[in-house]
C-alpha atoms as a PDB file:
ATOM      1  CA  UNK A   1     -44.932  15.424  12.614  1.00  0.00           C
ATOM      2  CA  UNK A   2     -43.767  18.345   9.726  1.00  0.00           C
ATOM      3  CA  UNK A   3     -42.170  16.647   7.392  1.00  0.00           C
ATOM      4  CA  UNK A   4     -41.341  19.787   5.510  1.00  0.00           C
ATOM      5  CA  UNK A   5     -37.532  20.380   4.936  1.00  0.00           C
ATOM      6  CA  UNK A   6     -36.314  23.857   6.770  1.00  0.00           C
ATOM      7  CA  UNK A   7     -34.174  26.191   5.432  1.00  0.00           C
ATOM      8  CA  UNK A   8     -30.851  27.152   6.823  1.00  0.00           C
ATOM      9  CA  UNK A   9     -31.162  30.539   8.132  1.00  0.00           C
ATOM     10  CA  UNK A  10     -28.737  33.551   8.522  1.00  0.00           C
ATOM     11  CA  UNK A  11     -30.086  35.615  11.877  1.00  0.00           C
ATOM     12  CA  UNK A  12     -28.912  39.057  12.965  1.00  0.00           C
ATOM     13  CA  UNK A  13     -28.671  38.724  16.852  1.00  0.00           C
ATOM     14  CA  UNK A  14     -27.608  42.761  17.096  1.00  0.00           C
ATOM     15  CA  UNK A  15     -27.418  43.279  21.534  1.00  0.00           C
ATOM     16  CA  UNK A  16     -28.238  40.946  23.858  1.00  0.00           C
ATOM     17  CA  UNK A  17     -31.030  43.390  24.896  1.00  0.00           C
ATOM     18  CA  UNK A  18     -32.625  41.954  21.941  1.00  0.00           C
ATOM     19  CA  UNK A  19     -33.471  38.861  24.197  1.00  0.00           C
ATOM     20  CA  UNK A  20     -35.958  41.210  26.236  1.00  0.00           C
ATOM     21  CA  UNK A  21     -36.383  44.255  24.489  1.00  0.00           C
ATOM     22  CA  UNK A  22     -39.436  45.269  22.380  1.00  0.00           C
ATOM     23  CA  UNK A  23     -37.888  45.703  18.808  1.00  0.00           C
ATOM     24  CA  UNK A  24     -38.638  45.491  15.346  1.00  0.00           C
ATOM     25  CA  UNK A  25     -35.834  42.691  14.980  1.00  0.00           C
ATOM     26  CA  UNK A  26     -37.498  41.297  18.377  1.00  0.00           C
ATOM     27  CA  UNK A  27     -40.915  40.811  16.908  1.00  0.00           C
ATOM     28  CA  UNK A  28     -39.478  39.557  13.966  1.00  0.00           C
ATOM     29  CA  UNK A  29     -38.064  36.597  15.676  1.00  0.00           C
ATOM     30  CA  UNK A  30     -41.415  36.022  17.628  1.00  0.00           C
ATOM     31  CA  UNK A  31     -43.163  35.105  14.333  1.00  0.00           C
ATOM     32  CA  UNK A  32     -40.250  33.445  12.512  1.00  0.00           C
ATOM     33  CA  UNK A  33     -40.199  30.020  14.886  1.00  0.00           C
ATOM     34  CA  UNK A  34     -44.070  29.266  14.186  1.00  0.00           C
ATOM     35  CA  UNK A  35     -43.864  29.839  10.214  1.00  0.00           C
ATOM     36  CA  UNK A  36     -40.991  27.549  10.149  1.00  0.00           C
ATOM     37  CA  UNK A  37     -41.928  23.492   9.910  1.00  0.00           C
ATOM     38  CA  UNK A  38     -41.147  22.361  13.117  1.00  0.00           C
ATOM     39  CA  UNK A  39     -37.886  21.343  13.542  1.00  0.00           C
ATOM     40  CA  UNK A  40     -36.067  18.145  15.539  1.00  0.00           C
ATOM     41  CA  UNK A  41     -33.440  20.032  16.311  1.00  0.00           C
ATOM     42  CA  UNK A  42     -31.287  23.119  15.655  1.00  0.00           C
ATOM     43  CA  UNK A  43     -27.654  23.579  14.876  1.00  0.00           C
ATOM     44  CA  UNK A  44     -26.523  27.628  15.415  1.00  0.00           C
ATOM     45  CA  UNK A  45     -23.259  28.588  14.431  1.00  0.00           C
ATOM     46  CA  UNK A  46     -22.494  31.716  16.620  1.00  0.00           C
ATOM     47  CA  UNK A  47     -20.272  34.517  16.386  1.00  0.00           C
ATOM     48  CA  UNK A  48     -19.547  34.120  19.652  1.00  0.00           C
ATOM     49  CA  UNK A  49     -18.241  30.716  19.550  1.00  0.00           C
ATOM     50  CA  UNK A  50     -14.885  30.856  18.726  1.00  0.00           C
ATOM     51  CA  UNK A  51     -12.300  28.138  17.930  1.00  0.00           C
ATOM     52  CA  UNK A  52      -8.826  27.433  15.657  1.00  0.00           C
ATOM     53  CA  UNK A  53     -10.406  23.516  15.141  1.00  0.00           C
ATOM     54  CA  UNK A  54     -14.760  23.592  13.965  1.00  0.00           C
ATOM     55  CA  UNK A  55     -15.809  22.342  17.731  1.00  0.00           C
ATOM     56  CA  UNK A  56     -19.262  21.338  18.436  1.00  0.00           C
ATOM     57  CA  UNK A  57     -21.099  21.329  21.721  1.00  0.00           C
ATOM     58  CA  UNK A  58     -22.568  18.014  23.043  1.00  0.00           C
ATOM     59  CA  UNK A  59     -22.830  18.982  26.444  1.00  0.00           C
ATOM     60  CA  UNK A  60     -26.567  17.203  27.285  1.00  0.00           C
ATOM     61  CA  UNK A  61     -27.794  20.050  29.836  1.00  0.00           C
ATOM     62  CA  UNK A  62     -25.900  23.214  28.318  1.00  0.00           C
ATOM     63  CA  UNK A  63     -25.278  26.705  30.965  1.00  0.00           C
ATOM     64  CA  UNK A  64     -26.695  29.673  29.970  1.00  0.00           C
ATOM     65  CA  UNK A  65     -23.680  31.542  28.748  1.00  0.00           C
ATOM     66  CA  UNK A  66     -24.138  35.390  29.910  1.00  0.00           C
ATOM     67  CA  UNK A  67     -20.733  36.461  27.934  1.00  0.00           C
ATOM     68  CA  UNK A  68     -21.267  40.411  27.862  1.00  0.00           C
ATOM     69  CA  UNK A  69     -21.060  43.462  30.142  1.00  0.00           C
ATOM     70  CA  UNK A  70     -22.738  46.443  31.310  1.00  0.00           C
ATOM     71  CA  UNK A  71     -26.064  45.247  30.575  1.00  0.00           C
ATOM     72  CA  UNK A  72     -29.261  45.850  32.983  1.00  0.00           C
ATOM     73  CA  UNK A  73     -29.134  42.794  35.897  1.00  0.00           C
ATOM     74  CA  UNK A  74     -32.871  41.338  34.233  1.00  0.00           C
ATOM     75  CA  UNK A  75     -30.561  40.195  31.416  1.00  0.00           C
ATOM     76  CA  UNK A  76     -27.978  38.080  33.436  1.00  0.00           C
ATOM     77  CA  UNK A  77     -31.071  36.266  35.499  1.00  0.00           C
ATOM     78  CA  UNK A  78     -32.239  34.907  32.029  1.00  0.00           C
ATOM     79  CA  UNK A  79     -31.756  30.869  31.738  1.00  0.00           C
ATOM     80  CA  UNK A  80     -32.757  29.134  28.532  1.00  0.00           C
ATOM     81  CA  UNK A  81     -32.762  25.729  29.314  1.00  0.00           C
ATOM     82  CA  UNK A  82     -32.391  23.646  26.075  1.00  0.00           C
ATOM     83  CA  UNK A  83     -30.882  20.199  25.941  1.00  0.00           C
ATOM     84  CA  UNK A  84     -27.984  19.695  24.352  1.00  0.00           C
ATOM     85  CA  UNK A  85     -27.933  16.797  21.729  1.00  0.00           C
ATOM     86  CA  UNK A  86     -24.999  14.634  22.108  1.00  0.00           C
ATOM     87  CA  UNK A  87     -25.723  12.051  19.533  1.00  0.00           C
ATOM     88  CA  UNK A  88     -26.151  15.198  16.671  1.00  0.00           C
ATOM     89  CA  UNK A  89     -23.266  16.774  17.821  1.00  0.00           C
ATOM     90  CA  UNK A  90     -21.229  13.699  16.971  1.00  0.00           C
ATOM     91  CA  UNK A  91     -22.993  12.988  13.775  1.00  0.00           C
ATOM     92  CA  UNK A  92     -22.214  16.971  12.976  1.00  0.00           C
ATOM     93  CA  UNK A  93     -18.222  16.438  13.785  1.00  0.00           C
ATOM     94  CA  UNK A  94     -18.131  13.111  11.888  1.00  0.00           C
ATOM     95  CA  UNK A  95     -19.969  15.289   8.488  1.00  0.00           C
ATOM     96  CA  UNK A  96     -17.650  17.787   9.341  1.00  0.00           C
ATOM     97  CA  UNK A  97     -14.173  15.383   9.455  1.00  0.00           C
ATOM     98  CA  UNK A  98     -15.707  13.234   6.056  1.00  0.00           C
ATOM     99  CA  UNK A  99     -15.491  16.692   4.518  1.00  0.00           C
ATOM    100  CA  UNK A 100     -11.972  17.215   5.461  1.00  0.00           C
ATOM    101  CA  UNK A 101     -12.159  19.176   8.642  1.00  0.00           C
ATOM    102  CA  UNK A 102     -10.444  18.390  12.048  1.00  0.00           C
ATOM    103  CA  UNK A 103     -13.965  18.494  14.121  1.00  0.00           C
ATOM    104  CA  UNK A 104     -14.052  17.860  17.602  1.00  0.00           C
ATOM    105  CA  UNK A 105     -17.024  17.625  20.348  1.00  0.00           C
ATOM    106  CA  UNK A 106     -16.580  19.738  23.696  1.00  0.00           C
ATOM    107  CA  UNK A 107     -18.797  17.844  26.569  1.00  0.00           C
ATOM    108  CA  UNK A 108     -18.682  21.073  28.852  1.00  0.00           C
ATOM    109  CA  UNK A 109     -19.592  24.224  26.525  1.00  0.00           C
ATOM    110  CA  UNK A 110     -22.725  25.744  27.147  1.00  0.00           C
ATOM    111  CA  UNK A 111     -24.772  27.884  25.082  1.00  0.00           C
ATOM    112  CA  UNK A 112     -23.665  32.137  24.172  1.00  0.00           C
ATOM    113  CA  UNK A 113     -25.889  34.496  23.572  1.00  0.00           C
ATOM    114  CA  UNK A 114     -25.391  34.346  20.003  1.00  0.00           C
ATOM    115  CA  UNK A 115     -27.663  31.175  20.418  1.00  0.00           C
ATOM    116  CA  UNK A 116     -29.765  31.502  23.444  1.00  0.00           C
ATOM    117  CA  UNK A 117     -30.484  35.361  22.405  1.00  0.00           C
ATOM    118  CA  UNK A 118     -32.480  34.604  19.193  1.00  0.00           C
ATOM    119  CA  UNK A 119     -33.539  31.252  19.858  1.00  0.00           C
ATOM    120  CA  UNK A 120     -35.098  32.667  23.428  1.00  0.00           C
ATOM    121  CA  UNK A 121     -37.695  34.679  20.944  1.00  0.00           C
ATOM    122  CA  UNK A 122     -38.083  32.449  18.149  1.00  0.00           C
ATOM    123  CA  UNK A 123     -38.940  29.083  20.352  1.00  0.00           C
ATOM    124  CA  UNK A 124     -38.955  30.600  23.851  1.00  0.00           C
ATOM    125  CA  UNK A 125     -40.355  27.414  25.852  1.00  0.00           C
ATOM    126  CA  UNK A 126     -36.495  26.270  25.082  1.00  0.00           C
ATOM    127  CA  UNK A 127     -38.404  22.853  24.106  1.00  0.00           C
ATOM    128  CA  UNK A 128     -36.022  21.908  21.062  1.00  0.00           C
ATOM    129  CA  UNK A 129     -32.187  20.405  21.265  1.00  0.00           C
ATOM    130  CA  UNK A 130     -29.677  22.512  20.662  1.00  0.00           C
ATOM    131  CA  UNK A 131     -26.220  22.324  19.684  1.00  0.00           C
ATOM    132  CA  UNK A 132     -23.468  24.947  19.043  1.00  0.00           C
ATOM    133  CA  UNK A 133     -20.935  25.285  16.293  1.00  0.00           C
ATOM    134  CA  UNK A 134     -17.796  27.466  16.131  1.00  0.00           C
ATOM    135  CA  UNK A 135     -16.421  29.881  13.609  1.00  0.00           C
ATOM    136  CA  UNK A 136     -12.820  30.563  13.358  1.00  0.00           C
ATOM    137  CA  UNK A 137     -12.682  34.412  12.304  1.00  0.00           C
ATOM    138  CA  UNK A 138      -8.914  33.603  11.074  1.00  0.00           C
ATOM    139  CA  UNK A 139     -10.538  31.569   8.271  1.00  0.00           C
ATOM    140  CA  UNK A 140     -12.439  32.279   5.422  1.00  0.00           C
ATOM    141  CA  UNK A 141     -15.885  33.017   3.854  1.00  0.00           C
ATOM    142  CA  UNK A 142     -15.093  30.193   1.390  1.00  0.00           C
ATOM    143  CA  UNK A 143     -14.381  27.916   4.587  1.00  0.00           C
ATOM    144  CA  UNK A 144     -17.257  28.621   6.292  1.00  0.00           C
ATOM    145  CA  UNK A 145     -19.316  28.542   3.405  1.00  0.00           C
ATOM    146  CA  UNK A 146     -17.458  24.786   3.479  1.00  0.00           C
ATOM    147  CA  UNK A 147     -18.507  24.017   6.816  1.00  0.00           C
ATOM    148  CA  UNK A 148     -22.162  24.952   5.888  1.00  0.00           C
ATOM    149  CA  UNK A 149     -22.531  22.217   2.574  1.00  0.00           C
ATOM    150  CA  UNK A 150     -21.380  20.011   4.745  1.00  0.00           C
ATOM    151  CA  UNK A 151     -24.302  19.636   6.872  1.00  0.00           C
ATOM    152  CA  UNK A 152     -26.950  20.838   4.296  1.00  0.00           C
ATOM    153  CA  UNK A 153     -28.230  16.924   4.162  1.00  0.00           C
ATOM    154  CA  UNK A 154     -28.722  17.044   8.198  1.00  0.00           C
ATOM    155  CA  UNK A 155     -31.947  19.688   7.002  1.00  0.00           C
ATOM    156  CA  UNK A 156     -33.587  16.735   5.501  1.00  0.00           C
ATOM    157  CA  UNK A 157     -33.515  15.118   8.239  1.00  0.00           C
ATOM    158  CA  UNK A 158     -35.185  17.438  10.185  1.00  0.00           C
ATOM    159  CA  UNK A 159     -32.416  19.968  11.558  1.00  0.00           C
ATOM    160  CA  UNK A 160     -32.679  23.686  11.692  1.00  0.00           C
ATOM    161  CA  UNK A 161     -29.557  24.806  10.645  1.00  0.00           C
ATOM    162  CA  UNK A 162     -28.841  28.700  11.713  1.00  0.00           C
ATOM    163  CA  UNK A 163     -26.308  31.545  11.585  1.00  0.00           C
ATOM    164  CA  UNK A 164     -25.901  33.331  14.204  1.00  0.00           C
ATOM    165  CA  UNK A 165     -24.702  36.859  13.573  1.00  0.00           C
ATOM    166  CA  UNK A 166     -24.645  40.247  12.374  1.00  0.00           C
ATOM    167  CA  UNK A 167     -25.025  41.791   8.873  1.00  0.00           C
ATOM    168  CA  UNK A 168     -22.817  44.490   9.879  1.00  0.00           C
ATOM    169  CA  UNK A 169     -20.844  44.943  13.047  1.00  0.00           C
ATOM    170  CA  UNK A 170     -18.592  47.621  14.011  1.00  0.00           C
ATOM    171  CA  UNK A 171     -19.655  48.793  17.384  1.00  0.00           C
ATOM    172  CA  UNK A 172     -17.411  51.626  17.786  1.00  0.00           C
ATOM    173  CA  UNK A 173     -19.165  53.391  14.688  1.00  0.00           C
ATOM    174  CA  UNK A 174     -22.155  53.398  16.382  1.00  0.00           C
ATOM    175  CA  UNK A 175     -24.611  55.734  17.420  1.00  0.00           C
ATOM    176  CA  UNK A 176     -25.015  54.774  20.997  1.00  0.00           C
ATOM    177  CA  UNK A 177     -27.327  57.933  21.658  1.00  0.00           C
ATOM    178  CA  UNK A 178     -29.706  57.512  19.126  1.00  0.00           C
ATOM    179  CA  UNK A 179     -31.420  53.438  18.912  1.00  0.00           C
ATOM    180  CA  UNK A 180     -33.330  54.752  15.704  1.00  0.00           C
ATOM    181  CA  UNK A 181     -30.790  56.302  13.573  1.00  0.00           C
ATOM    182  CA  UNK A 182     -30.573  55.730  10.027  1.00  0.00           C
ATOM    183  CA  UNK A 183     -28.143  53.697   8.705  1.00  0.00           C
ATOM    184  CA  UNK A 184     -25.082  55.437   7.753  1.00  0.00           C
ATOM    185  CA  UNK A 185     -24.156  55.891   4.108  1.00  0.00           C
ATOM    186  CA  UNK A 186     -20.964  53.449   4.951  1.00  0.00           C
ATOM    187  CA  UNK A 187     -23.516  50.572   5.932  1.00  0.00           C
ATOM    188  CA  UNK A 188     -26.003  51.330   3.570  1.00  0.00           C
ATOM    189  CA  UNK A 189     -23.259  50.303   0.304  1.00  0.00           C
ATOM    190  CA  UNK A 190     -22.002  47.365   2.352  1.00  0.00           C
ATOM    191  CA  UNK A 191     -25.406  45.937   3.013  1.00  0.00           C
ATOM    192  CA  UNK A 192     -26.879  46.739  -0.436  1.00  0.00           C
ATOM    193  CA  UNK A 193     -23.629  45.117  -2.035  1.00  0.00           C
ATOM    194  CA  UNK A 194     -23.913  42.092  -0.136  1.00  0.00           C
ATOM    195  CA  UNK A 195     -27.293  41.427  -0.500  1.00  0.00           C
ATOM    196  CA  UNK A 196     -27.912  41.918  -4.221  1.00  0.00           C
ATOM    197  CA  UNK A 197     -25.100  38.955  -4.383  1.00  0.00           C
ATOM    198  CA  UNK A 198     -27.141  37.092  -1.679  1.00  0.00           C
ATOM    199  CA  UNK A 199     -30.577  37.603  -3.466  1.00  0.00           C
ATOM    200  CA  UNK A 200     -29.427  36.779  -6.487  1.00  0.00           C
ATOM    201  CA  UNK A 201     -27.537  33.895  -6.397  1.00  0.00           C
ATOM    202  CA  UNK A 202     -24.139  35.181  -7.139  1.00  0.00           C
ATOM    203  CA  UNK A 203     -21.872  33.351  -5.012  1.00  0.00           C
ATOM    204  CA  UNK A 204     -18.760  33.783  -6.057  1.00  0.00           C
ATOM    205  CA  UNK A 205     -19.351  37.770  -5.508  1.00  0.00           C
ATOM    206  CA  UNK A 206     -20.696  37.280  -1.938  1.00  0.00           C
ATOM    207  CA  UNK A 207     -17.845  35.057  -0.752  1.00  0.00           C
ATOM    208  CA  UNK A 208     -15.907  37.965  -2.016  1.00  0.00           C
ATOM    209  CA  UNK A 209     -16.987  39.861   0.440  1.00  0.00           C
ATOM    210  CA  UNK A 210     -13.482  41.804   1.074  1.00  0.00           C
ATOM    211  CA  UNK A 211     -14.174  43.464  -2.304  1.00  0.00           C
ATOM    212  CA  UNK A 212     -17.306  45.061  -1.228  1.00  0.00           C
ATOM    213  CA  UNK A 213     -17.928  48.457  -0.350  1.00  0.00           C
ATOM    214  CA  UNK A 214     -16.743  49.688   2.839  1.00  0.00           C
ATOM    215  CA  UNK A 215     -16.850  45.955   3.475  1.00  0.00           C
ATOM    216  CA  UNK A 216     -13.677  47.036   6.579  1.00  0.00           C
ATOM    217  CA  UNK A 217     -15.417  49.464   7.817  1.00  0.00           C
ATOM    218  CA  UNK A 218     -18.170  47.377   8.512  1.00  0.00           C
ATOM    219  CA  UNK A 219     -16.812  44.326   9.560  1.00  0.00           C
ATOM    220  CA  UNK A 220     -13.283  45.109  11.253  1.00  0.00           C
ATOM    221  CA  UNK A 221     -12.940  41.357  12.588  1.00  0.00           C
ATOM    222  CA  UNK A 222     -15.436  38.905  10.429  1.00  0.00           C
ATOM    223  CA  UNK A 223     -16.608  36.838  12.833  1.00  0.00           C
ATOM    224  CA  UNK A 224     -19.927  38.333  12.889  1.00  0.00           C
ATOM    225  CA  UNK A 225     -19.905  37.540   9.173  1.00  0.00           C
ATOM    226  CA  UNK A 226     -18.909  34.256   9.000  1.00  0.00           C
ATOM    227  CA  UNK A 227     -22.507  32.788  10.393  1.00  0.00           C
ATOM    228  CA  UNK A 228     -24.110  33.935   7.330  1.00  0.00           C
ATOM    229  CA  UNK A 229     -21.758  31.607   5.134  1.00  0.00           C
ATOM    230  CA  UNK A 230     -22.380  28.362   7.260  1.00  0.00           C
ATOM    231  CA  UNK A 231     -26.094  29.817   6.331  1.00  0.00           C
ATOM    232  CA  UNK A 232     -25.354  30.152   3.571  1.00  0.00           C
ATOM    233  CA  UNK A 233     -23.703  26.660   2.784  1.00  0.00           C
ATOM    234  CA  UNK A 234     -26.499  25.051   4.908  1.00  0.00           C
ATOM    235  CA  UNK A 235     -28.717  25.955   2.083  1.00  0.00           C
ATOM    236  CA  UNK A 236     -26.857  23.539  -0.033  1.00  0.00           C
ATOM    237  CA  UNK A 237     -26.246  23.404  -3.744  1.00  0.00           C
ATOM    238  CA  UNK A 238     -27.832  26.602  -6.221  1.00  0.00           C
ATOM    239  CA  UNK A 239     -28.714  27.708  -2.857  1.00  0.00           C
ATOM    240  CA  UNK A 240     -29.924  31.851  -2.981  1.00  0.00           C
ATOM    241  CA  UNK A 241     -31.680  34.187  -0.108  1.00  0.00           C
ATOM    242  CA  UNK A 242     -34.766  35.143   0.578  1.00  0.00           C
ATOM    243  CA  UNK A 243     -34.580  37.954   2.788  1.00  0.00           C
ATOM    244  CA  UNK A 244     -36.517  38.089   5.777  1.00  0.00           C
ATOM    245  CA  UNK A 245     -36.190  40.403   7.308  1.00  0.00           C
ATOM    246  CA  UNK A 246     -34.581  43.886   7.148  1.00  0.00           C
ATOM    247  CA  UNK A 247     -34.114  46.800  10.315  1.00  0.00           C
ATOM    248  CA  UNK A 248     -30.814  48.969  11.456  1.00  0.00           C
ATOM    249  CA  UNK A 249     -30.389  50.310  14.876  1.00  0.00           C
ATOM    250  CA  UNK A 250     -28.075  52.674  16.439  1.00  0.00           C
ATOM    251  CA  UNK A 251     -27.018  53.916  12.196  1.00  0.00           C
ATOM    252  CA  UNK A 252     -24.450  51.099  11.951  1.00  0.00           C
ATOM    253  CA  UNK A 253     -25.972  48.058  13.308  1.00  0.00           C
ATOM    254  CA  UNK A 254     -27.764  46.001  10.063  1.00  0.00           C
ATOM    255  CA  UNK A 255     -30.019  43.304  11.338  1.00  0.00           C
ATOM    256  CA  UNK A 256     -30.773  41.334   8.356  1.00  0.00           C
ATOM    257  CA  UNK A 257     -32.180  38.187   8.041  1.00  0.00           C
ATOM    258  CA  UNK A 258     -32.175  35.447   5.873  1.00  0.00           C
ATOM    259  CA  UNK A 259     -33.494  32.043   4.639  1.00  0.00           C
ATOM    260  CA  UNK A 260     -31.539  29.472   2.122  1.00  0.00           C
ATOM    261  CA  UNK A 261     -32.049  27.274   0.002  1.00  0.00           C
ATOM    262  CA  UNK A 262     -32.385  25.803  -3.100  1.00  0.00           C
ATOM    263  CA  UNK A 263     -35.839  26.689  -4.017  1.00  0.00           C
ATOM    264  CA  UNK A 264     -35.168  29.924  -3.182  1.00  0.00           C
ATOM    265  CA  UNK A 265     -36.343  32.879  -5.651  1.00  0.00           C
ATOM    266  CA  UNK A 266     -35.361  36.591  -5.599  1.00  0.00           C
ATOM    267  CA  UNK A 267     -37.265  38.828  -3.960  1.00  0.00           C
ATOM    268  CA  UNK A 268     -38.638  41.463  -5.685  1.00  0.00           C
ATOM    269  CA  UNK A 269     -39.765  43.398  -2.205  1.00  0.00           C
ATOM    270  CA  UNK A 270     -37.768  44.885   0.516  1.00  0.00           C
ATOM    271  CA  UNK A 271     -38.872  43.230   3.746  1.00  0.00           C
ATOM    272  CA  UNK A 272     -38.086  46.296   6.272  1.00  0.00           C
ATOM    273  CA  UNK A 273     -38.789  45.850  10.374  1.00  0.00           C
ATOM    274  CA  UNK A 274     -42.443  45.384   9.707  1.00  0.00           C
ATOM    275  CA  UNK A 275     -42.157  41.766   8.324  1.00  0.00           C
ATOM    276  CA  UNK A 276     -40.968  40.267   4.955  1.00  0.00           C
ATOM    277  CA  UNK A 277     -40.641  37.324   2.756  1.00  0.00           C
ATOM    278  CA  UNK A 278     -42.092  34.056   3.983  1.00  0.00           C
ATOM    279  CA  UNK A 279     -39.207  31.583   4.950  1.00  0.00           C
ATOM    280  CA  UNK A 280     -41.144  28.605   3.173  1.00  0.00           C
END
């Protein structure tokens, strides 16, 4: 058994294509599972999990969510057939309401592609519980960032806690012609903003996040952002990125990826779609 503690991760999920596509961001996520230790079970905060009141899934057989459209038929005959964990989810509502939140389970949810998508490549034999957890874009960084310390201590006991999102997310800037465009200038200071904060440690500054560059443009509803926070929290006190992993498609669409904790150090390399930092 790996009795190494994982860190909380922040993952760009980009498309859904991602879960069969051959991509930089794809083959990223291939390698990432096996250099992890070997977790009991993960915890994903998605973007696409939305809820007014932090709602966790402990359905014990989740669906396969397929909550987009327009998308080649391959992609909607995809199952990933994790468990669900029932007995984590309640442990992760009862953290949740001891840290002042009013948690609830839901029995019935199953799993969007904000969590099957990534998870599919990074542990694609589906052969590790899973549970969901919602963001409420209405909220906060600061209260996601909340949600996150709150079940940093589940990592030492074995839980992959993960993010679920995008590093930038506009998708009617992009350029839907052109998969390999570079990054617009309007991404680029966003992205480079945000991540100095994240690299270094500054986290006042990166749960500022409105006071960024072009931070609007980038994010016009945040709930692509808010995964990174719970991340970010996740990686509990001190906590700083590593970054992972770095790629843009379609000039507007970042696909960073990081790793937090507290033994984290700055990175003195720029990890691009080849590879990066290692997450331990």
């Amino acid at each position: 058994m790996d009795t190494r503690t994982p860190p909380a991760l922040f993952v760009s999920h980009g498309s859904p294509m991602l879960a069969i596509e051959d991509s930089a961001t794809g083959r990223f996520l291939d390698r990432l599972g096996g250099l992890l230790p070997r977790p009991r079970a993960v915890v994903v905060a998605s973007a696409h999990f939305i809820h007014e009141r932090p709602t966790v899934t402990a359905t014990p057989a989740p669906d396969t969510i397929h909550d987009f459209g327009g998308f080649p038929p391959s992609l909607y005959q995809i199952q990933y057939p994790a468990a669900g964990a029932p007995g984590l989810a309640a442990d992760v509502a009862q953290r949740l309401a001891a840290a002042g939140f009013d948690a609830r389970t839901d029995g019935h949810h199953g799993l969007d592609h904000g969590v099957w998508v990534p998870l599919r490549r990074m542990y694609p034999q589906a052969d590790l519980p899973v549970v969901a957890l919602s963001v409420n874009p209405a909220q906060t960084a600061k209260w996601h960032y909340r949600l996150g310390r709150a079940l940093a201590p589940l990592r030492e006991e074995g839980v992959l806690v993960v993010g679920s999102g995008g590093f930038s997310h506009n998708l009617r800037a992009l350029d839907w012609q052109h998969a390999d465009a570079p990054a617009f200038p309007w991404v680029e200071a966003f992205t480079h903003a945000l991540r100095e904060r994240l690299l270094t440690g500054d986290m006042e500054g990166a749960l500022d996040w409105r006071a960024l560059p072009e931070a609007q443009r980038n994010h016009p509803t945040p709930e692509h952002l808010y995964p990174l926070y719970v991340a970010l929290g996740a990686g509990g006190e001190g906590a700083r990125g590593r970054l992972l992993h770095r790629d843009v498609e379609l000039g507007g669409l970042a696909l960073d990826a990081f790793a937090f904790d507290s033994d984290s150090v700055n990175q003195t390399d720029n990890p691009r779609s080849q590879g990066g930092s290692s997450p331990n």
